[in-house]
Amino acid sequence: DGVARWLVGQQNATGYWYNTLEINTTGQWPFSTGFAIIMLRRTVFTACVTDLTGKGTASGRAAARVDLTWSALSNADHYTMLRGTTSGGPYASLGSTTITAFSDTSGLANGGSYYYVLQPDNSSGGEICQSPEIKVVVPASGR
């Protein structure tokens, strides 16, 4: 919210943001054009899921799994769950759901660390935003 408010406050009546301290041919601040605002929209201007949580369960009688939950996003039609094995990705899609819970049982190992990102999508399948990444550890033993 602070970046958006600052950019709007810097905009002049013609729709530009001038920077007299920077010497360039356009006289604009970096990331202050309309296109930059469109690029920043998903991270700056769109509220996203911020309460993604997960709990790992080691294999025993059943396969290892991670159960994930979050709060609904009002403009989301469905949610795509992404998982990676290193912080920051890359992430692979595990599937999607229309409810606010997802169980991952695909290729998990006891003692493994997994990184999850939730992507709420609109009814056209377009990405609305991405949640912050969370780390979930599957316990080393099912005992």
Coordinates of C-alpha atoms in Angstrom, one line a residue:
D1 CA 0.0 0.0 0.0
G2 CA 2.8 2.4 0.7
V3 CA 4.4 2.1 -2.7
A4 CA 1.0 2.6 -4.5
R5 CA 0.2 5.6 -2.3
W6 CA 3.7 7.2 -3.0
L7 CA 3.4 6.7 -6.7
V8 CA -0.1 8.2 -6.9
G9 CA 1.2 11.1 -4.8
Q10 CA 4.1 11.8 -7.2
Q11 CA 2.0 11.7 -10.3
N12 CA 1.4 15.1 -11.9
A13 CA -1.8 16.4 -13.7
T14 CA -0.6 15.0 -17.1
G15 CA -0.2 11.5 -15.7
Y16 CA 3.6 11.4 -15.5
W17 CA 6.1 11.2 -12.6
Y18 CA 9.0 13.5 -13.1
N19 CA 12.4 13.2 -11.5
T20 CA 14.6 16.2 -11.7
L21 CA 17.5 14.5 -10.0
E22 CA 17.8 11.7 -12.5
I23 CA 19.3 12.5 -15.9
N24 CA 17.6 10.5 -18.6
T25 CA 15.6 11.2 -21.8
T26 CA 12.2 10.6 -20.3
G27 CA 12.6 12.4 -17.0
Q28 CA 10.7 9.6 -15.2
W29 CA 11.4 7.7 -12.0
P30 CA 12.2 4.0 -12.4
F31 CA 9.0 1.9 -11.9
S32 CA 6.8 4.9 -12.1
T33 CA 5.1 4.5 -15.5
G34 CA 1.7 3.1 -16.0
F35 CA 3.3 -0.1 -17.4
A36 CA 5.4 -0.5 -14.2
I37 CA 2.2 -0.2 -12.1
I38 CA 0.6 -2.9 -14.1
M39 CA 3.7 -5.1 -13.5
L40 CA 3.6 -4.4 -9.8
R41 CA -0.1 -5.0 -9.5
R42 CA 0.1 -8.6 -8.3
T43 CA 2.5 -7.8 -5.5
V44 CA 1.6 -4.3 -4.5
F45 CA -2.1 -3.7 -5.3
T46 CA -3.7 -7.1 -4.9
A47 CA -4.5 -8.6 -1.5
C48 CA -3.4 -12.2 -1.5
V49 CA -3.6 -15.3 0.8
T50 CA -1.2 -14.7 3.7
D51 CA -2.1 -17.5 6.1
L52 CA -1.0 -20.6 4.1
T53 CA -0.1 -23.2 6.7
G54 CA 1.0 -26.9 6.5
K55 CA 1.7 -29.9 8.6
G56 CA 3.7 -32.9 7.5
T57 CA 2.9 -36.5 8.5
A58 CA 5.6 -39.2 8.0
S59 CA 4.8 -42.4 6.2
G60 CA 3.8 -45.5 8.3
R61 CA 0.7 -47.4 7.4
A62 CA 0.0 -44.7 4.7
A63 CA 2.2 -42.6 2.5
A64 CA 3.9 -39.4 3.8
R65 CA 1.7 -36.4 3.3
V66 CA 1.5 -32.7 3.8
D67 CA -1.9 -31.1 4.7
L68 CA -2.2 -27.4 3.8
T69 CA -4.9 -24.9 4.7
W70 CA -5.6 -21.2 4.1
S71 CA -8.4 -18.6 4.2
A72 CA -10.5 -18.0 1.2
L73 CA -9.8 -15.1 -1.2
S74 CA -13.1 -13.5 -2.2
N75 CA -12.3 -13.2 -6.0
A76 CA -10.7 -16.6 -6.4
D77 CA -12.5 -19.3 -8.4
H78 CA -10.0 -22.0 -7.5
Y79 CA -6.5 -22.4 -6.0
T80 CA -3.5 -24.0 -7.6
M81 CA -0.9 -25.5 -5.2
L82 CA 2.7 -25.3 -6.2
R83 CA 5.6 -27.1 -4.5
G84 CA 9.4 -26.9 -4.8
T85 CA 12.3 -28.7 -3.0
T86 CA 14.4 -25.5 -2.6
S87 CA 13.4 -22.1 -1.2
G88 CA 12.4 -19.7 -3.9
G89 CA 11.5 -22.4 -6.4
P90 CA 11.3 -23.5 -9.0
Y91 CA 7.8 -24.8 -8.2
A92 CA 5.8 -27.5 -9.9
S93 CA 2.0 -27.5 -10.0
L94 CA 0.5 -30.2 -7.8
G95 CA -3.1 -29.6 -8.9
S96 CA -6.0 -27.3 -8.0
T97 CA -8.9 -27.2 -5.6
T98 CA -12.0 -25.1 -5.0
I99 CA -11.9 -25.4 -1.3
T100 CA -9.3 -24.0 1.2
A101 CA -7.4 -27.2 1.9
F102 CA -5.1 -29.4 0.0
S103 CA -3.3 -32.7 0.8
D104 CA -0.1 -33.5 -1.0
T105 CA 0.9 -37.2 -1.1
S106 CA 3.0 -37.1 -4.3
G107 CA 6.6 -38.3 -3.9
L108 CA 7.2 -37.1 -0.4
A109 CA 9.9 -38.6 1.8
N110 CA 10.2 -38.9 5.5
G111 CA 12.6 -36.2 6.7
G112 CA 12.1 -34.1 3.5
S113 CA 11.7 -30.3 3.4
Y114 CA 9.2 -28.9 0.9
Y115 CA 8.3 -25.4 -0.1
Y116 CA 4.7 -24.5 -1.0
V117 CA 3.2 -21.5 -2.7
L118 CA -0.6 -21.0 -3.3
Q119 CA -1.8 -19.4 -6.4
P120 CA -5.4 -18.2 -6.3
D121 CA -6.9 -18.2 -9.9
N122 CA -9.9 -16.4 -11.4
S123 CA -12.7 -18.2 -13.3
S124 CA -10.7 -17.7 -16.6
G125 CA -7.7 -19.6 -15.1
G126 CA -5.7 -16.4 -14.7
E127 CA -3.4 -16.0 -11.7
I128 CA -4.6 -13.4 -9.3
C129 CA -1.5 -13.5 -7.0
Q130 CA 0.9 -15.8 -5.2
S131 CA 1.0 -16.4 -1.5
P132 CA 4.2 -16.1 0.4
E133 CA 6.2 -19.4 0.4
I134 CA 6.0 -21.7 3.4
K135 CA 8.3 -24.5 4.4
V136 CA 6.9 -27.8 5.6
V137 CA 9.1 -30.6 7.0
V138 CA 7.8 -34.2 6.9
P139 CA 8.9 -35.9 10.1
A140 CA 11.7 -38.4 9.8
S141 CA 9.7 -41.2 11.2
G142 CA 6.0 -42.2 11.5
R143 CA 6.5 -43.5 15.0

